[in-house]
Every structure is written in C-alpha cells, then in structure tokens.
Coordinates of C-alpha atoms and ligand atoms in Angstrom, one line a residue:
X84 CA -43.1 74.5 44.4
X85 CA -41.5 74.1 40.9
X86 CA -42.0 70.8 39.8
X87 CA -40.0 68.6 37.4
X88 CA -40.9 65.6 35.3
X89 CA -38.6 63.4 32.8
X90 CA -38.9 60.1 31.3
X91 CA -36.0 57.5 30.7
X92 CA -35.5 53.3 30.4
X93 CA -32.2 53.6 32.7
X94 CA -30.7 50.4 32.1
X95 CA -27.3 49.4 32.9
X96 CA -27.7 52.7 35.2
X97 CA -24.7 55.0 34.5
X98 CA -23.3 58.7 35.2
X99 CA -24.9 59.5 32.0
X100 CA -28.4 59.0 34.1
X101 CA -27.2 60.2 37.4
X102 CA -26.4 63.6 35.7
X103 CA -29.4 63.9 33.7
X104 CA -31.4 63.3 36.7
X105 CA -29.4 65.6 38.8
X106 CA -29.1 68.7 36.5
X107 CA -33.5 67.8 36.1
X108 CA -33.9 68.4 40.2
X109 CA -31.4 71.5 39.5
X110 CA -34.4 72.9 37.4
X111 CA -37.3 72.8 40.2
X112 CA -37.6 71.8 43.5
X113 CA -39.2 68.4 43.4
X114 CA -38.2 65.8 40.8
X115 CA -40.7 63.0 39.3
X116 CA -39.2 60.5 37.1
X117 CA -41.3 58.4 34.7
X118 CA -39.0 54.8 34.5
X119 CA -40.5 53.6 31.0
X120 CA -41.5 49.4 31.4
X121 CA -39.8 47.0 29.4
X122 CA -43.3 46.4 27.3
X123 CA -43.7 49.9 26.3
X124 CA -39.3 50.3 25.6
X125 CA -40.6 47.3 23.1
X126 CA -43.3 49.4 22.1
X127 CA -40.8 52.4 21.3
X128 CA -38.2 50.0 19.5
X129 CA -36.0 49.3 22.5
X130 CA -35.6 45.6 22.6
X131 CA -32.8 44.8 24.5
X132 CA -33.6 46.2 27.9
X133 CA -31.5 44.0 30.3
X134 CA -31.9 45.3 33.8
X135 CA -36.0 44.0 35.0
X136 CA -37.8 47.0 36.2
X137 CA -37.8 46.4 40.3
X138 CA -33.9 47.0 39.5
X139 CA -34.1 49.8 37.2
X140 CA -36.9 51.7 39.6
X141 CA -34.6 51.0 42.6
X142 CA -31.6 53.0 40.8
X143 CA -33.5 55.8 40.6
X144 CA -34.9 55.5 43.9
X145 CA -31.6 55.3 45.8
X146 CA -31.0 59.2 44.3
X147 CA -31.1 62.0 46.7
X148 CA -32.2 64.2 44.2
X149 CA -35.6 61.7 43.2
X150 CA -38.2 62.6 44.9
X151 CA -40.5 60.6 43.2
X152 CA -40.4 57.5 41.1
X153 CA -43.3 56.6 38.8
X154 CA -44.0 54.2 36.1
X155 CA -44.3 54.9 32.5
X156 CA -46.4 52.6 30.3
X157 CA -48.3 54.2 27.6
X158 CA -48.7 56.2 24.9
X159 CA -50.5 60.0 26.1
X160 CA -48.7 59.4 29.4
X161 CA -46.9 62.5 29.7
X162 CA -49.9 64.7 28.9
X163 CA -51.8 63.2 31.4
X164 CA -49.1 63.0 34.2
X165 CA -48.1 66.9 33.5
X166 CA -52.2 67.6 34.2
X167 CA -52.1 64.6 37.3
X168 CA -48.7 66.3 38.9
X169 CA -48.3 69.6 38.4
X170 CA -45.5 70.1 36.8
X171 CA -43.9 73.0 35.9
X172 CA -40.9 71.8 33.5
X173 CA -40.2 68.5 31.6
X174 CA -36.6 67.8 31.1
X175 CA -35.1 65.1 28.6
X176 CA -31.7 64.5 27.0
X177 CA -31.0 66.3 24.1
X178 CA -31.3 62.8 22.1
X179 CA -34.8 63.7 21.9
X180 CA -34.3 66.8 20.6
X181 CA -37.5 68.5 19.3
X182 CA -39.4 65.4 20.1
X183 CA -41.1 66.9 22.9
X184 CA -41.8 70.2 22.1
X185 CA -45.6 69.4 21.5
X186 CA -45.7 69.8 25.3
X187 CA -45.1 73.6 25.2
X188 CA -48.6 74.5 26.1
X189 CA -48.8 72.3 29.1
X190 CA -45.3 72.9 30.6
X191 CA -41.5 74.5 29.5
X192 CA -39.5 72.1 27.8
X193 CA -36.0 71.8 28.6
X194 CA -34.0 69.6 26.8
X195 CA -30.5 68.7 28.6
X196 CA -27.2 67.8 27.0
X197 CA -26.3 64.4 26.8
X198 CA -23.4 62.6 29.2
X199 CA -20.9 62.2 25.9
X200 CA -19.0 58.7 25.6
X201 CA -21.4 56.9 27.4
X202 CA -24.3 54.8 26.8
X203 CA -26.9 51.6 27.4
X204 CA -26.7 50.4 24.6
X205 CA -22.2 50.4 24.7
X206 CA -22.2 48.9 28.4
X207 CA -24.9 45.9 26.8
X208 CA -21.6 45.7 24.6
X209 CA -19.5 45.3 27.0
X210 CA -17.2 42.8 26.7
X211 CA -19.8 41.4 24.0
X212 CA -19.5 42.1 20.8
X213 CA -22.4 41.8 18.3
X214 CA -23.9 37.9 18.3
X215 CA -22.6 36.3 15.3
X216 CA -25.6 34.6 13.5
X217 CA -25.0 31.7 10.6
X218 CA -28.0 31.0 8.8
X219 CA -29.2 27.2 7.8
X220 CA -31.5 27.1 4.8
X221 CA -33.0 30.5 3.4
X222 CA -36.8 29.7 3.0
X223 CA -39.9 32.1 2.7
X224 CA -39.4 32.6 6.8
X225 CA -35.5 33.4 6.3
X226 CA -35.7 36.6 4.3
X227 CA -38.3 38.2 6.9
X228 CA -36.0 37.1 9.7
X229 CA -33.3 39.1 7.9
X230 CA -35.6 42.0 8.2
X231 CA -36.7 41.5 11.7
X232 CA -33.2 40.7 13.1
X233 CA -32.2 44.1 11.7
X234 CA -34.0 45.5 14.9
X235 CA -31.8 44.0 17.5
X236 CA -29.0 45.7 16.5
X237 CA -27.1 42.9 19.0
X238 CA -27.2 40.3 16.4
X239 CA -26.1 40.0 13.2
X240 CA -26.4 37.5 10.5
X241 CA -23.5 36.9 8.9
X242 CA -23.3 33.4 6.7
X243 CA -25.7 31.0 5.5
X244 CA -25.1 27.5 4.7
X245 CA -27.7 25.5 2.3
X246 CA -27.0 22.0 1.3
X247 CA -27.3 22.9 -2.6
X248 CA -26.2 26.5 -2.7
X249 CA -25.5 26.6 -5.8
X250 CA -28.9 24.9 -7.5
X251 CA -31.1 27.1 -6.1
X252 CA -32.9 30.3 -7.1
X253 CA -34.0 31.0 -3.5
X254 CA -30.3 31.2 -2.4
X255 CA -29.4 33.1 -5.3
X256 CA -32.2 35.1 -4.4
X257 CA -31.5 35.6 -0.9
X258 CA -27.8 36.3 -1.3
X259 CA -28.5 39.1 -4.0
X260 CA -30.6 40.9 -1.3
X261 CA -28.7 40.4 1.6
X262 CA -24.7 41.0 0.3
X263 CA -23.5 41.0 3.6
X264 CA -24.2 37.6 4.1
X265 CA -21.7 35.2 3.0
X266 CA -22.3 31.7 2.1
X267 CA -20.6 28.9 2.9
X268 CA -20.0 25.2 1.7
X269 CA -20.2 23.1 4.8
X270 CA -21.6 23.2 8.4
X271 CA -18.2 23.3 9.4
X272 CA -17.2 26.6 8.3
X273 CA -20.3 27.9 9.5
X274 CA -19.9 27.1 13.1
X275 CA -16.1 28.8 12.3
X276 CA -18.0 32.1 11.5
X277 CA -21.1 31.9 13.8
X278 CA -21.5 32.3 17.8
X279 CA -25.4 31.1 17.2
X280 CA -27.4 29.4 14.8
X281 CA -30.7 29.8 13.3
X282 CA -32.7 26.9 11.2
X283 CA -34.7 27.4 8.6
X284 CA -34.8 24.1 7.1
X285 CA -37.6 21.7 6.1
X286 CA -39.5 19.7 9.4
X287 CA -37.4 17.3 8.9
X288 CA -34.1 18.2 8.8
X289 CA -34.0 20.2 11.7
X290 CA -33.1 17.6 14.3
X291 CA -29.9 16.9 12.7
X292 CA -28.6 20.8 12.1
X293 CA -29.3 21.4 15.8
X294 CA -28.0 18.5 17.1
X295 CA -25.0 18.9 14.7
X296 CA -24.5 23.1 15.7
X297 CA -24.9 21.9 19.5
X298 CA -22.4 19.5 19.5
X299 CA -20.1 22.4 18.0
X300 CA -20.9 24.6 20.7
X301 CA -23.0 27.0 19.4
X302 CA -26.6 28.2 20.3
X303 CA -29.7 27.6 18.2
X304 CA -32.6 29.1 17.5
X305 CA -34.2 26.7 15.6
X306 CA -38.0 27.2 13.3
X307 CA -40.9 25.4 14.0
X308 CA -41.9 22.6 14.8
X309 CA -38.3 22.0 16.4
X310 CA -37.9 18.4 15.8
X311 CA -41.0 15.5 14.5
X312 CA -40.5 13.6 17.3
X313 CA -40.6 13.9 21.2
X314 CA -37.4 12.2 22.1
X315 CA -35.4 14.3 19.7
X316 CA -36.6 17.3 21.3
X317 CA -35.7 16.1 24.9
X318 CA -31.9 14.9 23.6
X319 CA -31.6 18.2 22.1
X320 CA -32.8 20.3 25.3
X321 CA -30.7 17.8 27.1
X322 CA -27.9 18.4 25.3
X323 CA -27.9 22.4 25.2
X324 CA -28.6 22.2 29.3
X325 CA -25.2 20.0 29.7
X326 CA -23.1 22.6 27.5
X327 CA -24.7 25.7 28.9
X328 CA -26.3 26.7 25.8
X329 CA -29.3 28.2 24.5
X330 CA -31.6 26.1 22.4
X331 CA -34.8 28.0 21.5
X332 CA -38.0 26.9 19.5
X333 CA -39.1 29.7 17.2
X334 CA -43.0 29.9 17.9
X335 CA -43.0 33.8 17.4
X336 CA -46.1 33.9 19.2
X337 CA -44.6 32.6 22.6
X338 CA -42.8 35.7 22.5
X339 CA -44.7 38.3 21.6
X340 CA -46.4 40.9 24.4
X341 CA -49.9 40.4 23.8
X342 CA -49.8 36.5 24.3
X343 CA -47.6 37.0 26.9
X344 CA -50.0 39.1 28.6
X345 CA -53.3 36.4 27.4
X346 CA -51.7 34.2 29.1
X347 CA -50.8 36.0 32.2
X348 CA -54.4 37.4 32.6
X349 CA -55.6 34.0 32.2
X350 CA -53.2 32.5 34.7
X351 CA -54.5 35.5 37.2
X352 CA -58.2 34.2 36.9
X353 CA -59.8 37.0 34.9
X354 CA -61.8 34.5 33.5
X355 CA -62.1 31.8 36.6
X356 CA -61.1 28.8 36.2
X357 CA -60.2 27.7 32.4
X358 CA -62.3 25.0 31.0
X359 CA -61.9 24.5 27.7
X360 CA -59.5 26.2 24.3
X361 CA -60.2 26.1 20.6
X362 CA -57.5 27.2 19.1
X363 CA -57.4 27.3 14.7
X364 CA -54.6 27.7 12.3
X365 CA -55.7 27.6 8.4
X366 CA -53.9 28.6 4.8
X367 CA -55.6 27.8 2.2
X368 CA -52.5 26.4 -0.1
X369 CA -51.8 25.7 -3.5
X370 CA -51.1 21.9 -4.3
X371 CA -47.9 22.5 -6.0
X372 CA -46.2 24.4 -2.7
X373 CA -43.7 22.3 -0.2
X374 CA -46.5 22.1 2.1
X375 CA -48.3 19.4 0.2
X376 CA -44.9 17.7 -1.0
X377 CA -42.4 16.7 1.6
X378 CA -42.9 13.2 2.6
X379 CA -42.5 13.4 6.2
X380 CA -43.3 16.7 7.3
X381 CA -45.8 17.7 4.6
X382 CA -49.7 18.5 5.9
X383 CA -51.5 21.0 7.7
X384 CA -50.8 19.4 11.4
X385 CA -46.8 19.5 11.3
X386 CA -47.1 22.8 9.3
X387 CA -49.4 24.5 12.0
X388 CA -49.0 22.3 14.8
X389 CA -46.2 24.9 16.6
X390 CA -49.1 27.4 16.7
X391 CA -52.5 25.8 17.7
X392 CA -50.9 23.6 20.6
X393 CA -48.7 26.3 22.2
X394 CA -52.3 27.9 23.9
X395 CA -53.4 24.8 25.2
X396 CA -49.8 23.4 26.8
X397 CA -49.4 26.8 28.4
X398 CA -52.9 26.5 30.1
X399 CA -53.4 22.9 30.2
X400 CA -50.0 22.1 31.0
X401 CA -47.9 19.1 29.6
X402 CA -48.6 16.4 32.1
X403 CA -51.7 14.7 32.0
X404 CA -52.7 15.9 28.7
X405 CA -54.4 13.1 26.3
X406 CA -55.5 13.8 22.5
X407 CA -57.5 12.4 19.6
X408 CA -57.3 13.4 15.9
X409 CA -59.3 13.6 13.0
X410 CA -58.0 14.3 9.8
X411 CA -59.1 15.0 6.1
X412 CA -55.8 12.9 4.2
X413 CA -54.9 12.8 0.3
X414 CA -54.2 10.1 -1.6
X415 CA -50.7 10.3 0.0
X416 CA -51.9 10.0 3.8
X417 CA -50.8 14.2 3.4
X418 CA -53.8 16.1 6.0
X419 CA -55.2 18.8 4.2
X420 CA -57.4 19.3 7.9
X421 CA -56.8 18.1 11.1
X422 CA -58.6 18.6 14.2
X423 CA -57.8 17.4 17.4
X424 CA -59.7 16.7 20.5
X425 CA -57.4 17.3 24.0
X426 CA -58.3 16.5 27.8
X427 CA -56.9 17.3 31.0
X428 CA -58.9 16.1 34.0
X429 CA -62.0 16.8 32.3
X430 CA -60.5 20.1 30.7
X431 CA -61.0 20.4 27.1
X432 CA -59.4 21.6 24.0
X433 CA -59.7 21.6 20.4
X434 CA -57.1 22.4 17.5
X435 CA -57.8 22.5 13.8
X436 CA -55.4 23.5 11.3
X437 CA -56.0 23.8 7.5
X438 CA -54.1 23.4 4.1
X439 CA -57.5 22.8 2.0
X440 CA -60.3 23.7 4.3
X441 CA -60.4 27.3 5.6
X442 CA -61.7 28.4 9.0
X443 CA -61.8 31.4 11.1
X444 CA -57.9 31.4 12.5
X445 CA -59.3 32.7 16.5
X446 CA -58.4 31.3 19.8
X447 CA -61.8 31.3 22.2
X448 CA -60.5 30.1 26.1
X449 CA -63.6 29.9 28.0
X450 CA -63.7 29.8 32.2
X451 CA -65.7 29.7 34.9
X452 CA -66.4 33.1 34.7
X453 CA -66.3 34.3 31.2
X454 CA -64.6 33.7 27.9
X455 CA -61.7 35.2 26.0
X456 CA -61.7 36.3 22.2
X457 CA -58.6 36.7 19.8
X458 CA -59.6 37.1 16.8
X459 CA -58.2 36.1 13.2
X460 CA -54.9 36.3 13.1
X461 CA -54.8 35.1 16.6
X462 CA -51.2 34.5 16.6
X463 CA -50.0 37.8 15.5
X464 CA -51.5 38.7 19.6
X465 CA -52.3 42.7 19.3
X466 CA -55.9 42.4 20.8
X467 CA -58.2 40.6 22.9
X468 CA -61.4 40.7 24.1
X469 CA -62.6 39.6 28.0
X470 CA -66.5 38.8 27.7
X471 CA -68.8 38.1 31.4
X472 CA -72.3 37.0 31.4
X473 CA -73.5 40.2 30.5
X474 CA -72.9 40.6 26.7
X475 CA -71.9 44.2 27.0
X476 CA -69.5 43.7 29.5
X477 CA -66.6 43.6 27.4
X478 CA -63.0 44.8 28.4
X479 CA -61.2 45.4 25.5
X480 CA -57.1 44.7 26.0
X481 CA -54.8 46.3 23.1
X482 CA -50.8 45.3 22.9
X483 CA -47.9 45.3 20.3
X484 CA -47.4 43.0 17.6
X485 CA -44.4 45.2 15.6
X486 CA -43.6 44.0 12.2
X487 CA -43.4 39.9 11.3
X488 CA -43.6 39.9 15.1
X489 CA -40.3 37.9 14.9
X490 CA -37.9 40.3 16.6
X491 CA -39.4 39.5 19.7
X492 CA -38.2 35.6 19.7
X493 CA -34.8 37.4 18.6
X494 CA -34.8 39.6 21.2
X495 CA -35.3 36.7 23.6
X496 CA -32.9 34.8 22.4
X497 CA -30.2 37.5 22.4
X498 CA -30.9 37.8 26.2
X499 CA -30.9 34.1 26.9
X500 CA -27.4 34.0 24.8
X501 CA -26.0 37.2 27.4
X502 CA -27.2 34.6 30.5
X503 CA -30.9 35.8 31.3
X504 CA -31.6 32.2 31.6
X505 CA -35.0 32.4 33.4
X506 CA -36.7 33.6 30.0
X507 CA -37.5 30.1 28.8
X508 CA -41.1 30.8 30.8
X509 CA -42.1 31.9 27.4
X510 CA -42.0 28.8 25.5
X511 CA -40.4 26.0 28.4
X512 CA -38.5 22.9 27.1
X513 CA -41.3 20.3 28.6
X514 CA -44.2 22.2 26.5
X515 CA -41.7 22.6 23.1
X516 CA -40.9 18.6 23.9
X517 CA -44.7 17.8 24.7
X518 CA -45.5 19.5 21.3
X519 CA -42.8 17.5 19.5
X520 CA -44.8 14.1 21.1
X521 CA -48.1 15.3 19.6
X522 CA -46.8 16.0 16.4
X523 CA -45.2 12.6 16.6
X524 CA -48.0 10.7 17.9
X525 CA -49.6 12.3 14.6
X526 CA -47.3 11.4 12.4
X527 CA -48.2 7.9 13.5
X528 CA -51.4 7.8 13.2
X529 CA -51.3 9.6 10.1
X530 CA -49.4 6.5 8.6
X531 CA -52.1 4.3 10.2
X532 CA -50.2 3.4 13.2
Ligands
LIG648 N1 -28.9 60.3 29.0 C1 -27.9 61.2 29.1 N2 -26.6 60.9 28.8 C2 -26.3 59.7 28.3 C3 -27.3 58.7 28.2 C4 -28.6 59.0 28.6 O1 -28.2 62.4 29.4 N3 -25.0 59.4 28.0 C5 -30.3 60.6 29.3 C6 -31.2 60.4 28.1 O2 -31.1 61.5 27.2 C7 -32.6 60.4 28.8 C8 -32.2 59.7 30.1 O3 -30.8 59.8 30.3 O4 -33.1 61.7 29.1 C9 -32.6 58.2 30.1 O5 -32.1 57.6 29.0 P1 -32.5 56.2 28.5 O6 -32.5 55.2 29.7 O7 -31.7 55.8 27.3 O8 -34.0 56.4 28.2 P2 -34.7 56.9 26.9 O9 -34.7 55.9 25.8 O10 -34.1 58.2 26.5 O11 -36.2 57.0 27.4 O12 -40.6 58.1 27.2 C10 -39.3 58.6 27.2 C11 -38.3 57.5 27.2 O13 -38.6 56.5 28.0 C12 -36.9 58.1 27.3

C-alpha cells in the first residue's frame, strides 16, 4: 500500500484545502494528514490561526479521501512520522516550494499547485479589513511594538498622538523611523483614524486615554500597569463589557506560550498542590531615567509590579489574597526595592522588584510534589524546569518566546477585536483589576498611609 503524508494549519477550511488533500490521496492509496497546532503555527510565524484545533481536525476528518488525521507539533516531526508510518510520498502545496526537498532520501517529494485566488489568510479578511491602530505616547516600549506588530500583518499602526508632539526628540525620533505613521494633534482625530488604541504613556496617564478612547468607541490595548488604582480598572473593564469592546492589559508574558503552558502544567498538578511563589523582577537603573522621576508612578513596584504579581494571581487567585510590603524608599518616598509578602489560606508568595538592588529575575513555584524553575529572564517564558525529590529527576520543558515577545499580546488582541471573546483566560479582568488594587494599596503605603 502506497502511502501519503502532508502537513497543513487549514483554517477557515476552503476548496483550496479540499483539493490539496484530494489530488494528495490521488497520489497513494492511504492518506495521513499532519493538522499543525496553533502553538507550533506560532512557532512557524502564523499568528492569526482562528479556527481552535478540535474544528480544524474535524474538517479534515469529515473527508472521504482522509484516512487518517494526526497532529503536528514539533520541529523533526516529519522525519520521524515518514520512519513511524510508512510513507511512500509527501505532498505539499507548491508554496513550499523547495522547502521540503531535504526529505528526498526518506520519501518522494511531490509538491502540488496551489488552489489560485484563494486563501486563509484573505477569508480572515473577510469583510475585515486590516485593524486600524492609533498610537498614544511613543516611549522606549512603542518603537519595539512597531516592530512586533509588523508580524500580525492584521494590524496596522497608523497615527500617533503625544500631548507635546512637537517638543520632543523621541517623537521626532519615532516619526523619522516609522514614515507611515502620521501624527496627529488631538485625541479626537485619532479616534477619526483608529479602530483600536494602544497606550504607551506614563503609569499615570493611562486611566484617562483609555477611559477617553472607550468612550469613543474604540478598543484598547493599553501598557502596563493598566491604571494605579483598583477602581479605575474595574470602571474601565466595566465600561468596555457595556460597549462590546476589547480592553486588554499589555503584560506580554500573559500571552506568551511558555507561560501559558507553566501555568497550565501547574494547574494539571505536575507539581501537587502549589504552596508557595517567589517571583523577582530587577533593573538596575540609572537615577536620571523616568523611572526614578515621575511623582506618582515612579519606583521599582509600579514599574515591575505588572510582571511579579501576574504568577501569583493566576495560581493564587484574586479572592482571598492578603499582602505585606517592604520597601527600600529615597528621599522622595521613590522604592528603589520592594518586596512583598502574599497569603492565601496559608499559601504563600513573595515578590521583589528592583530599580537599585539587583537580584536573580527567576520565578521558583513550589508544591506538594516538586518545584518549578524559570530562570532569569523569567518573563520572556522559553524554558522551565520540573524538579521531584530526586535531584536528577528533572523534566526539562522548552517553548517559544519569538522576538520582544510582544506579538503574542497583539495577536490576542487582534482575535478578541474579530469576537474570540473567551481569550481573556490569559490575563482575566478580576486578576488585571486585583493587580491595579495592590499597586494601589502600595502607593498608599508608600506615602505612609
Ligand atoms: N493550499 C492550496 N491552495 C490554497 C491554499 C492552500 O493548495 N489556495 C495548500 C497549502 O499549500 C498546504 C495546504 O493547503 O499544502 C494547507 O495550507 P495551510 O493551511 O495554509 O497550511 P500551511 O501553512 O501550508 O502548513 O508543517 C507544514 C505546515 O503546517 C503547512
């Protein structure tokens, strides 16, 4: 029996896919198709699969001429699967052209012509055209968010307001590198040009620009920490919930596949019942740098906060949770080191972040049957270590962290803005509004309150 193998995301499936798959079976007598999971579509630079992967394997199951259906989820895959199966010929769209050819001395490569004039990608499109993004404020984090965005092809930046354009270098700046950009003198003419919003303001301002863009009807995706305090948060979740709109917090690690999968390993009890999180977010930074200045938002908490807490609400939860800090201030009351204590029933977490005191930026979660390990940069999630009793019984677990890691959160967003609605598990409004009450509760006690 002449076995066939091919590989494909089919999203959106189309008679582009049925007549791939059908001229494949044409080839053989038995047809195996790889359907490629949504992490490892990630992995090759698709970010905007829509369909979830029950639905997509499903599609390809309903053909006559399938006659198997497996998954496809890592790199080496089709070496190993044209050992595992048998397979005589592997078949792809002529896309791929050449791409494959290293598989000559397993199997015969065939590559097929595309269906022309159709496509993923155009039916994503349908009736939608590209997301219109207006920038607020062009800090440090803007100009990689340009970059990143530039994978999800979906959105596209297009203005940027800052309240003094003209005064500063860093819009100047910004404005000579990205030309298609144009800028614009008042909010108002921004929400004219832009479907969605993204913030990139200081702390402080951001309550104001998203309340202000979600009262024009636009969606925001707003930098961290999303507001200082924990009842602005809540009004501004409230509000987006009563207009249909997406409000997102932009903690790139919620939404990046290795803490994704942290978090769901942990969740399935790999490591028993969790007991206790350190989590640690340090830059050592110069005195002269906005991080030190701003009265409000200035210090290593508010700066880091978004980061060290978002491990302990997600396993912890938001509900009973109670906290203590300790801080290291300047003679401003600015924290150049905090660390705080957290309980939960008896559960236990600790949080330090740094401006002027540098420690080893890991996350340890420890359970009632071993402990977890990410190490330094722990929020940039690419690998993690599961460790048992035994000290060699370590299970090493690898993922992707692509780039600034920020297309991922873009990516998300793009998909909450087309209705997938039942993303915000990543980063939920109660544990972005519980994180705006520590931070608040902070800033009080900062002041001495
Ligand atoms: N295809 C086609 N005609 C189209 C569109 C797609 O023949 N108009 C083919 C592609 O060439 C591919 C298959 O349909 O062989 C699946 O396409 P996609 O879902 O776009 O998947 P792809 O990104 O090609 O995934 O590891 C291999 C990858 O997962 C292949």
């Amino acid at each position: 029996m002449k076995k066939v193998i091919t590989y494909g995301v089919f999203d959106l499936f189309h008679k582009g896919h049925r007549r791939l798959l059908e001229r494949a079976k044409a080839l053989g007598d038995y047809l195996i198709v790889g359907v490629t999971t949504e992490q490892y579509a990630y992995h090759r630079g698709k970010y905007c699969v829509v369909d979830s992967v029950e639905k997509r394997l499903d599609n390809v199951r309903s053909l006559d001429c399938v006659d198997e259906v497996i998954i496809e989820d890592h790199d080496g895959q089709k070496t190993e699967d044209i050992e595992k199966y048998g397979i005589s010929i592997f078949a792809i769209g002529d896309d791929w052209y050449g791409k494959f050819d290293y598989l000559d001395d397993l199997c015969q490569v065939v590559y097929l012509p595309r269906t022309p004039g159709i496509s993923s990608s155009e039916l994503r499109g349908t009736g939608n055209s590209p997301v219109a993004l207006g920038l607020i404020g062009c800090g440090r984090i803007a100009g990689r968010f340009m970059q990143e965005a530039g994978f999800v092809r979906e959105v596209q930046p297009v203005c940027l307001y800052h309240p003094h354009p003209d005064e500063s270098e860093t819009v100047k700046h910004f404005l000579a590198e990205h030309t298609a950009i144009a800028k614009v003198r008042t909010l108002e003419k921004l929400f004219d040009m832009a479907d969605a919003v993204y913030i990139a303001t200081p702390h402080a301002s951001h309550y104001e620009y998203a309340k202000a863009a979600l009262m024009a009807d636009k969606h925001v995706l707003c930098e961290k920490p999303l507001t200082l305090s924990g009842s602005q948060a809540r009004e501004l979740y409230q509000i987006a919930e009563a207009s249909g709109l997406v409000l997102m917090e932009a903690v790139k690690t919620a939404y990046c596949p290795g803490f994704l999968r942290l978090i769901s390993l942990i969740r399935s009890g790999v490591i028993g019942d969790v007991y206790d999180i350190e989590t640690c977010f340090t830059r050592l930074t110069p005195r002269a740098c906005r991080e030190w200045k701003a009265p409000e938002g200035a210090g290593s908490f508010t700066e880091f906060a978004s980061y060290v807490l978002l491990p302990i609400v997600k396993l912890l939860g938001t509900k009973d949770l109670s906290w203590q800090f300790q801080s290291v201030l300047n003679e401003n009351r600015v924290d150049s080191y905090t660390k705080v204590f957290f309980n939960s029933h008896g559960k236990t977490a600790s949080a330090k972040t740094g401006l002027g005191v540098k420690s080893a930026g890991e996350l340890t979660v420890s359970g009632t049957q071993g402990y977890i390990r990410v190490s330094a940069p722990w929020w940039k999630t690419k690998m993690f270590s599961i460790h048992r009793e035994d000290p060699l019984d370590v299970q090493i677990v690898v993922d992707d962290f692509l780039g600034d890691g920020l297309r991922y959160e873009i990516a998300d967003f793009l998909y909450r803005i087309r209705g997938h609605k039942d993303r915000d598990y990543k980063l939920r409004p109660e544990e972005s509004v519980k994180m705006a009450e520590i931070i608040e509760d902070f800033l009080r006690w900062r002041c001495g309150g």
